Amino acid sequence: MRYEIKEAPFGILICQLEQGESMKCQHGGMAWMDRGIEMATKTGGLGKMFKKAFTGENIFYNTYTAYQPGEIAFAMSFPGRIMSIDVSRAPIIAQKGSFLACEPTVDVDIFFRKKLSAGIFGGEGFILQQFSGRGMTFLEVDGGLIEKELAPGQEVIIDSGHLAAMEASCTLNVETVKGLGNIVAGGEGLFNTVITGPGKVWLQTMPIVNLAGALQPYIVTTSS
C-alpha cells in the first residue's frame, strides 16, 4: 500500500492499493475510490461491538478491498492534520474519535483508563482508543501537531484536550491546579493532564472542544 497526505489543514489521505490489498476505516470515512474497490462492513467481533456501543461510537468498520489496482481516499472531518504512524514499533493510545483509517493488520480497540480520576477530570474522557498489531494507522489531529520524546520519568504537563496520542509505554495522570487564585482567574480550569515517559507523545494545538467554546458567543439562537 502506497499513500500520500495532502491539502492540510483540510487533509485527505490518498492510498494506492494493489490487487488484494485492503484498508479499514471508521463509518463514513471514505471520500472517493476507483471502480474495482469493494466495501464490506464489519463489527470487529461481538466483544468490540459491545464496547463501541457503550462509548457511543458507531459499531461498524468499513473495509475496502482492491480487486484490481486502484485509488481510495479518506477525508478528515475537522480542519487539522492527518497523523501517520506504524504501530509495529509500539501500540498507540489516542483520543476517542481520532481514527481515520488503517491497514487491516492493525487492531483497533477501546482503552479504558485504570484511574477513574484521570477519566473524569483529565479532559480526554474516561475512554480512549488503542491501536496495536502491525501496519500503518492514520489519525485525525485537531489543528497542528507537535511530537515530543519523553525519557523515563520525564513529564509533560498539558491543558485538557491537547493530547492527540501517546505510546502505550507512557502513563497518564491528572493533577489539580495549585492556588485558589490560579483556579478562579487563570482560565485553565481545575485540572492538568500529566504524561510521564518513556515514549512518544503527540500534542494537538486546537482541540475541537476549545474551538467550539470560542465560537459559542457568536452563534445566534432563536426561540420558537
PDB file of C-alpha atoms in Angstrom:
ATOM      1  CA  MET A   1       0.000   0.000   0.000  1.00  0.00           C
ATOM      2  CA  ARG A   2       1.375   3.403  -1.021  1.00  0.00           C
ATOM      3  CA  TYR A   3      -0.084   6.597   0.410  1.00  0.00           C
ATOM      4  CA  GLU A   4       0.234  10.363   0.472  1.00  0.00           C
ATOM      5  CA  ILE A   5      -1.315  13.005   2.723  1.00  0.00           C
ATOM      6  CA  LYS A   6      -2.341  16.246   1.021  1.00  0.00           C
ATOM      7  CA  GLU A   7      -4.227  19.526   1.403  1.00  0.00           C
ATOM      8  CA  ALA A   8      -3.656  20.405   5.080  1.00  0.00           C
ATOM      9  CA  PRO A   9      -5.447  21.849   7.023  1.00  0.00           C
ATOM     10  CA  PHE A  10      -8.318  20.136   5.168  1.00  0.00           C
ATOM     11  CA  GLY A  11      -6.408  16.892   4.987  1.00  0.00           C
ATOM     12  CA  ILE A  12      -7.013  13.996   2.645  1.00  0.00           C
ATOM     13  CA  LEU A  13      -5.330  10.582   2.793  1.00  0.00           C
ATOM     14  CA  ILE A  14      -4.883   9.063  -0.681  1.00  0.00           C
ATOM     15  CA  CYS A  15      -3.957   5.366  -0.846  1.00  0.00           C
ATOM     16  CA  GLN A  16      -2.872   3.373  -3.895  1.00  0.00           C
ATOM     17  CA  LEU A  17      -3.900  -0.258  -3.429  1.00  0.00           C
ATOM     18  CA  GLU A  18      -2.565  -3.222  -5.327  1.00  0.00           C
ATOM     19  CA  GLN A  19      -4.819  -6.171  -6.079  1.00  0.00           C
ATOM     20  CA  GLY A  20      -5.776  -7.921  -2.826  1.00  0.00           C
ATOM     21  CA  GLU A  21      -4.775  -5.051  -0.543  1.00  0.00           C
ATOM     22  CA  SER A  22      -7.296  -3.551   1.898  1.00  0.00           C
ATOM     23  CA  MET A  23      -7.867  -0.517   4.093  1.00  0.00           C
ATOM     24  CA  LYS A  24     -10.126  -0.242   7.128  1.00  0.00           C
ATOM     25  CA  CYS A  25     -11.858   2.982   8.171  1.00  0.00           C
ATOM     26  CA  GLN A  26     -14.445   4.373  10.530  1.00  0.00           C
ATOM     27  CA  HIS A  27     -18.025   4.631   9.328  1.00  0.00           C
ATOM     28  CA  GLY A  28     -18.306   7.377   6.678  1.00  0.00           C
ATOM     29  CA  GLY A  29     -14.565   7.983   6.247  1.00  0.00           C
ATOM     30  CA  MET A  30     -14.237   7.206   2.536  1.00  0.00           C
ATOM     31  CA  ALA A  31     -14.171  10.268   0.238  1.00  0.00           C
ATOM     32  CA  TRP A  32     -13.697   8.647  -3.197  1.00  0.00           C
ATOM     33  CA  MET A  33     -12.401   5.464  -4.783  1.00  0.00           C
ATOM     34  CA  ASP A  34     -11.811   3.797  -8.127  1.00  0.00           C
ATOM     35  CA  ARG A  35     -14.097   1.159  -9.509  1.00  0.00           C
ATOM     36  CA  GLY A  36     -12.740  -2.280  -8.656  1.00  0.00           C
ATOM     37  CA  ILE A  37     -12.503  -1.489  -4.938  1.00  0.00           C
ATOM     38  CA  GLU A  38     -15.311  -3.044  -2.912  1.00  0.00           C
ATOM     39  CA  MET A  39     -16.603  -2.322   0.574  1.00  0.00           C
ATOM     40  CA  ALA A  40     -17.506  -4.791   3.332  1.00  0.00           C
ATOM     41  CA  THR A  41     -18.997  -3.633   6.642  1.00  0.00           C
ATOM     42  CA  LYS A  42     -17.975  -5.485   9.817  1.00  0.00           C
ATOM     43  CA  THR A  43     -18.299  -5.087  13.574  1.00  0.00           C
ATOM     44  CA  GLY A  44     -14.857  -6.394  14.535  1.00  0.00           C
ATOM     45  CA  GLY A  45     -16.318  -9.066  16.824  1.00  0.00           C
ATOM     46  CA  LEU A  46     -19.049  -9.259  19.440  1.00  0.00           C
ATOM     47  CA  GLY A  47     -16.871  -8.029  22.311  1.00  0.00           C
ATOM     48  CA  LYS A  48     -15.730  -4.926  20.457  1.00  0.00           C
ATOM     49  CA  MET A  49     -19.263  -4.289  19.271  1.00  0.00           C
ATOM     50  CA  PHE A  50     -20.479  -4.019  22.871  1.00  0.00           C
ATOM     51  CA  LYS A  51     -17.514  -1.821  23.827  1.00  0.00           C
ATOM     52  CA  LYS A  52     -18.176   0.611  20.988  1.00  0.00           C
ATOM     53  CA  ALA A  53     -21.887   0.698  21.727  1.00  0.00           C
ATOM     54  CA  PHE A  54     -21.025   1.556  25.352  1.00  0.00           C
ATOM     55  CA  THR A  55     -18.890   4.509  24.236  1.00  0.00           C
ATOM     56  CA  GLY A  56     -21.496   5.834  21.801  1.00  0.00           C
ATOM     57  CA  GLU A  57     -19.329   5.170  18.729  1.00  0.00           C
ATOM     58  CA  ASN A  58     -20.597   3.576  15.550  1.00  0.00           C
ATOM     59  CA  ILE A  59     -20.244  -0.193  15.970  1.00  0.00           C
ATOM     60  CA  PHE A  60     -19.253  -0.826  12.341  1.00  0.00           C
ATOM     61  CA  TYR A  61     -15.986  -0.581  10.422  1.00  0.00           C
ATOM     62  CA  ASN A  62     -15.814  -0.427   6.651  1.00  0.00           C
ATOM     63  CA  THR A  63     -13.136  -2.493   4.937  1.00  0.00           C
ATOM     64  CA  TYR A  64     -12.264  -1.638   1.324  1.00  0.00           C
ATOM     65  CA  THR A  65     -10.509  -4.323  -0.750  1.00  0.00           C
ATOM     66  CA  ALA A  66      -8.992  -3.792  -4.202  1.00  0.00           C
ATOM     67  CA  TYR A  67      -9.927  -6.494  -6.696  1.00  0.00           C
ATOM     68  CA  GLN A  68      -7.807  -4.603  -9.199  1.00  0.00           C
ATOM     69  CA  PRO A  69      -5.208  -1.849  -8.584  1.00  0.00           C
ATOM     70  CA  GLY A  70      -6.857   1.444  -7.697  1.00  0.00           C
ATOM     71  CA  GLU A  71      -7.030   4.573  -5.578  1.00  0.00           C
ATOM     72  CA  ILE A  72      -9.070   5.266  -2.458  1.00  0.00           C
ATOM     73  CA  ALA A  73      -9.138   8.447  -0.388  1.00  0.00           C
ATOM     74  CA  PHE A  74     -10.195   9.181   3.197  1.00  0.00           C
ATOM     75  CA  ALA A  75     -11.130  12.738   4.279  1.00  0.00           C
ATOM     76  CA  MET A  76     -10.825  14.475   7.632  1.00  0.00           C
ATOM     77  CA  SER A  77     -13.959  15.640   9.425  1.00  0.00           C
ATOM     78  CA  PHE A  78     -12.279  18.690  11.005  1.00  0.00           C
ATOM     79  CA  PRO A  79      -9.508  21.126   9.956  1.00  0.00           C
ATOM     80  CA  GLY A  80      -6.156  19.891  11.191  1.00  0.00           C
ATOM     81  CA  ARG A  81      -3.526  17.298  10.371  1.00  0.00           C
ATOM     82  CA  ILE A  82      -3.501  13.629   9.457  1.00  0.00           C
ATOM     83  CA  MET A  83      -1.013  11.735  11.606  1.00  0.00           C
ATOM     84  CA  SER A  84       0.549   8.599  10.128  1.00  0.00           C
ATOM     85  CA  ILE A  85       2.231   6.028  12.360  1.00  0.00           C
ATOM     86  CA  ASP A  86       3.416   2.437  12.076  1.00  0.00           C
ATOM     87  CA  VAL A  87       2.092   0.677  15.180  1.00  0.00           C
ATOM     88  CA  SER A  88       4.513  -2.219  14.650  1.00  0.00           C
ATOM     89  CA  ARG A  89       7.011  -0.155  16.695  1.00  0.00           C
ATOM     90  CA  ALA A  90       4.707   0.245  19.699  1.00  0.00           C
ATOM     91  CA  PRO A  91       0.972   0.290  20.493  1.00  0.00           C
ATOM     92  CA  ILE A  92      -0.589   3.759  20.386  1.00  0.00           C
ATOM     93  CA  ILE A  93      -3.271   5.235  22.632  1.00  0.00           C
ATOM     94  CA  ALA A  94      -5.199   8.134  21.097  1.00  0.00           C
ATOM     95  CA  GLN A  95      -8.141  10.395  21.797  1.00  0.00           C
ATOM     96  CA  LYS A  96     -11.529   8.884  21.074  1.00  0.00           C
ATOM     97  CA  GLY A  97     -12.827   9.756  17.629  1.00  0.00           C
ATOM     98  CA  SER A  98      -9.377  10.341  16.101  1.00  0.00           C
ATOM     99  CA  PHE A  99      -9.346   7.155  13.989  1.00  0.00           C
ATOM    100  CA  LEU A 100      -9.396   7.809  10.241  1.00  0.00           C
ATOM    101  CA  ALA A 101      -8.104   4.630   8.567  1.00  0.00           C
ATOM    102  CA  CYS A 102      -5.596   1.798   8.906  1.00  0.00           C
ATOM    103  CA  GLU A 103      -4.299  -1.348   7.306  1.00  0.00           C
ATOM    104  CA  PRO A 104      -6.340  -4.471   8.151  1.00  0.00           C
ATOM    105  CA  THR A 105      -3.467  -5.931  10.219  1.00  0.00           C
ATOM    106  CA  VAL A 106      -3.948  -3.130  12.794  1.00  0.00           C
ATOM    107  CA  ASP A 107      -6.166  -3.950  15.766  1.00  0.00           C
ATOM    108  CA  VAL A 108      -8.450  -1.083  16.829  1.00  0.00           C
ATOM    109  CA  ASP A 109      -9.784  -1.386  20.362  1.00  0.00           C
ATOM    110  CA  ILE A 110     -11.198   0.647  23.233  1.00  0.00           C
ATOM    111  CA  PHE A 111      -8.797   1.635  26.009  1.00  0.00           C
ATOM    112  CA  PHE A 112     -10.231   2.278  29.487  1.00  0.00           C
ATOM    113  CA  ARG A 113      -8.158   4.327  31.870  1.00  0.00           C
ATOM    114  CA  LYS A 114      -7.221   2.453  35.020  1.00  0.00           C
ATOM    115  CA  LYS A 115      -7.528   5.516  37.221  1.00  0.00           C
ATOM    116  CA  LEU A 116     -11.082   6.853  37.373  1.00  0.00           C
ATOM    117  CA  SER A 117      -9.863  10.346  38.277  1.00  0.00           C
ATOM    118  CA  ALA A 118      -7.892  10.576  35.022  1.00  0.00           C
ATOM    119  CA  GLY A 119     -11.000   9.714  33.080  1.00  0.00           C
ATOM    120  CA  ILE A 120     -13.377  12.027  34.887  1.00  0.00           C
ATOM    121  CA  PHE A 121     -11.141  15.075  35.248  1.00  0.00           C
ATOM    122  CA  GLY A 122      -8.497  14.719  32.547  1.00  0.00           C
ATOM    123  CA  GLY A 123     -10.469  16.359  29.795  1.00  0.00           C
ATOM    124  CA  GLU A 124      -9.867  13.467  27.389  1.00  0.00           C
ATOM    125  CA  GLY A 125     -12.759  11.320  28.612  1.00  0.00           C
ATOM    126  CA  PHE A 126     -12.596   8.049  30.509  1.00  0.00           C
ATOM    127  CA  ILE A 127     -12.358   6.098  27.256  1.00  0.00           C
ATOM    128  CA  LEU A 128      -9.576   6.293  24.670  1.00  0.00           C
ATOM    129  CA  GLN A 129      -8.691   4.215  21.600  1.00  0.00           C
ATOM    130  CA  GLN A 130      -5.793   1.776  21.332  1.00  0.00           C
ATOM    131  CA  PHE A 131      -4.075   0.747  18.087  1.00  0.00           C
ATOM    132  CA  SER A 132      -1.771  -2.273  18.045  1.00  0.00           C
ATOM    133  CA  GLY A 133      -0.607  -5.114  15.794  1.00  0.00           C
ATOM    134  CA  ARG A 134       1.353  -4.197  12.694  1.00  0.00           C
ATOM    135  CA  GLY A 135       0.906  -1.763   9.848  1.00  0.00           C
ATOM    136  CA  MET A 136       0.077   1.877   9.218  1.00  0.00           C
ATOM    137  CA  THR A 137      -2.545   3.793  11.169  1.00  0.00           C
ATOM    138  CA  PHE A 138      -3.852   7.254  10.292  1.00  0.00           C
ATOM    139  CA  LEU A 139      -5.357   9.566  12.908  1.00  0.00           C
ATOM    140  CA  GLU A 140      -7.122  12.936  12.759  1.00  0.00           C
ATOM    141  CA  VAL A 141      -5.436  15.657  14.807  1.00  0.00           C
ATOM    142  CA  ASP A 142      -7.212  18.905  15.755  1.00  0.00           C
ATOM    143  CA  GLY A 143      -5.157  21.844  14.467  1.00  0.00           C
ATOM    144  CA  GLY A 144      -1.374  21.467  14.315  1.00  0.00           C
ATOM    145  CA  LEU A 145       0.757  18.587  15.627  1.00  0.00           C
ATOM    146  CA  ILE A 146       3.761  18.642  17.975  1.00  0.00           C
ATOM    147  CA  GLU A 147       5.770  15.488  18.742  1.00  0.00           C
ATOM    148  CA  LYS A 148       7.733  15.019  21.974  1.00  0.00           C
ATOM    149  CA  GLU A 149      10.037  12.159  23.008  1.00  0.00           C
ATOM    150  CA  LEU A 150       9.933  11.629  26.784  1.00  0.00           C
ATOM    151  CA  ALA A 151      12.754   9.924  28.648  1.00  0.00           C
ATOM    152  CA  PRO A 152      11.951   7.503  31.508  1.00  0.00           C
ATOM    153  CA  GLY A 153      10.353   9.538  34.285  1.00  0.00           C
ATOM    154  CA  GLN A 154      10.230  12.738  32.230  1.00  0.00           C
ATOM    155  CA  GLU A 155       6.891  14.551  32.415  1.00  0.00           C
ATOM    156  CA  VAL A 156       4.958  16.965  30.264  1.00  0.00           C
ATOM    157  CA  ILE A 157       2.018  18.874  31.749  1.00  0.00           C
ATOM    158  CA  ILE A 158      -0.714  19.695  29.265  1.00  0.00           C
ATOM    159  CA  ASP A 159      -4.015  21.509  29.322  1.00  0.00           C
ATOM    160  CA  SER A 160      -7.106  19.392  28.883  1.00  0.00           C
ATOM    161  CA  GLY A 161      -7.824  18.325  25.330  1.00  0.00           C
ATOM    162  CA  HIS A 162      -4.345  18.820  23.866  1.00  0.00           C
ATOM    163  CA  LEU A 163      -3.373  15.136  23.990  1.00  0.00           C
ATOM    164  CA  ALA A 164      -3.667  13.658  20.500  1.00  0.00           C
ATOM    165  CA  ALA A 165      -1.881  10.353  21.109  1.00  0.00           C
ATOM    166  CA  MET A 166       0.887   8.685  23.071  1.00  0.00           C
ATOM    167  CA  GLU A 167       2.792   5.430  23.004  1.00  0.00           C
ATOM    168  CA  ALA A 168       1.362   2.832  25.382  1.00  0.00           C
ATOM    169  CA  SER A 169       4.631   2.888  27.365  1.00  0.00           C
ATOM    170  CA  CYS A 170       3.654   6.342  28.676  1.00  0.00           C
ATOM    171  CA  THR A 171       1.371   6.837  31.661  1.00  0.00           C
ATOM    172  CA  LEU A 172      -1.352   9.439  32.160  1.00  0.00           C
ATOM    173  CA  ASN A 173      -2.410  11.078  35.404  1.00  0.00           C
ATOM    174  CA  VAL A 174      -4.313  14.174  36.498  1.00  0.00           C
ATOM    175  CA  GLU A 175      -3.209  16.834  38.968  1.00  0.00           C
ATOM    176  CA  THR A 176      -5.084  19.786  40.468  1.00  0.00           C
ATOM    177  CA  VAL A 177      -4.023  23.310  39.541  1.00  0.00           C
ATOM    178  CA  LYS A 178      -2.360  24.837  42.607  1.00  0.00           C
ATOM    179  CA  GLY A 179      -3.585  28.075  44.167  1.00  0.00           C
ATOM    180  CA  LEU A 180      -7.132  29.376  44.534  1.00  0.00           C
ATOM    181  CA  GLY A 181      -6.315  32.495  42.531  1.00  0.00           C
ATOM    182  CA  ASN A 182      -4.997  30.395  39.657  1.00  0.00           C
ATOM    183  CA  ILE A 183      -8.134  28.268  39.683  1.00  0.00           C
ATOM    184  CA  VAL A 184     -10.529  31.236  39.805  1.00  0.00           C
ATOM    185  CA  ALA A 185      -8.764  33.679  37.489  1.00  0.00           C
ATOM    186  CA  GLY A 186      -6.294  31.607  35.496  1.00  0.00           C
ATOM    187  CA  GLY A 187      -8.750  30.424  32.866  1.00  0.00           C
ATOM    188  CA  GLU A 188      -7.149  26.976  32.730  1.00  0.00           C
ATOM    189  CA  GLY A 189      -9.718  25.005  34.714  1.00  0.00           C
ATOM    190  CA  LEU A 190      -9.211  22.866  37.799  1.00  0.00           C
ATOM    191  CA  PHE A 191      -7.006  20.102  36.417  1.00  0.00           C
ATOM    192  CA  ASN A 192      -3.993  19.452  34.205  1.00  0.00           C
ATOM    193  CA  THR A 193      -3.075  16.212  32.458  1.00  0.00           C
ATOM    194  CA  VAL A 194       0.395  14.823  33.205  1.00  0.00           C
ATOM    195  CA  ILE A 195       2.055  12.423  30.744  1.00  0.00           C
ATOM    196  CA  THR A 196       5.112  10.519  32.023  1.00  0.00           C
ATOM    197  CA  GLY A 197       7.658   8.750  29.809  1.00  0.00           C
ATOM    198  CA  PRO A 198       9.275   6.765  28.428  1.00  0.00           C
ATOM    199  CA  GLY A 199       7.759   7.124  24.979  1.00  0.00           C
ATOM    200  CA  LYS A 200       6.491   9.500  22.347  1.00  0.00           C
ATOM    201  CA  VAL A 201       3.643  11.957  22.883  1.00  0.00           C
ATOM    202  CA  TRP A 202       1.782  13.831  20.158  1.00  0.00           C
ATOM    203  CA  LEU A 203       0.060  17.089  21.115  1.00  0.00           C
ATOM    204  CA  GLN A 204      -2.625  18.906  19.129  1.00  0.00           C
ATOM    205  CA  THR A 205      -2.778  22.694  19.024  1.00  0.00           C
ATOM    206  CA  MET A 206      -6.516  23.334  18.564  1.00  0.00           C
ATOM    207  CA  PRO A 207      -8.794  20.859  20.375  1.00  0.00           C
ATOM    208  CA  ILE A 208     -12.225  20.893  18.795  1.00  0.00           C
ATOM    209  CA  VAL A 209     -13.865  21.493  22.191  1.00  0.00           C
ATOM    210  CA  ASN A 210     -11.831  24.707  22.586  1.00  0.00           C
ATOM    211  CA  LEU A 211     -12.840  25.874  19.123  1.00  0.00           C
ATOM    212  CA  ALA A 212     -16.492  25.161  19.873  1.00  0.00           C
ATOM    213  CA  GLY A 213     -16.252  27.197  23.061  1.00  0.00           C
ATOM    214  CA  ALA A 214     -14.640  30.119  21.240  1.00  0.00           C
ATOM    215  CA  LEU A 215     -17.396  30.144  18.611  1.00  0.00           C
ATOM    216  CA  GLN A 216     -20.280  29.785  21.060  1.00  0.00           C
ATOM    217  CA  PRO A 217     -20.706  33.549  21.774  1.00  0.00           C
ATOM    218  CA  TYR A 218     -21.076  34.210  18.037  1.00  0.00           C
ATOM    219  CA  ILE A 219     -23.743  31.579  17.408  1.00  0.00           C
ATOM    220  CA  VAL A 220     -27.155  33.184  17.180  1.00  0.00           C
ATOM    221  CA  THR A 221     -30.022  31.140  18.553  1.00  0.00           C
ATOM    222  CA  THR A 222     -33.680  31.881  18.100  1.00  0.00           C
ATOM    223  CA  SER A 223     -36.581  30.779  20.249  1.00  0.00           C
ATOM    224  CA  SER A 224     -39.776  29.467  18.724  1.00  0.00           C
TER     225      SER A 224
END
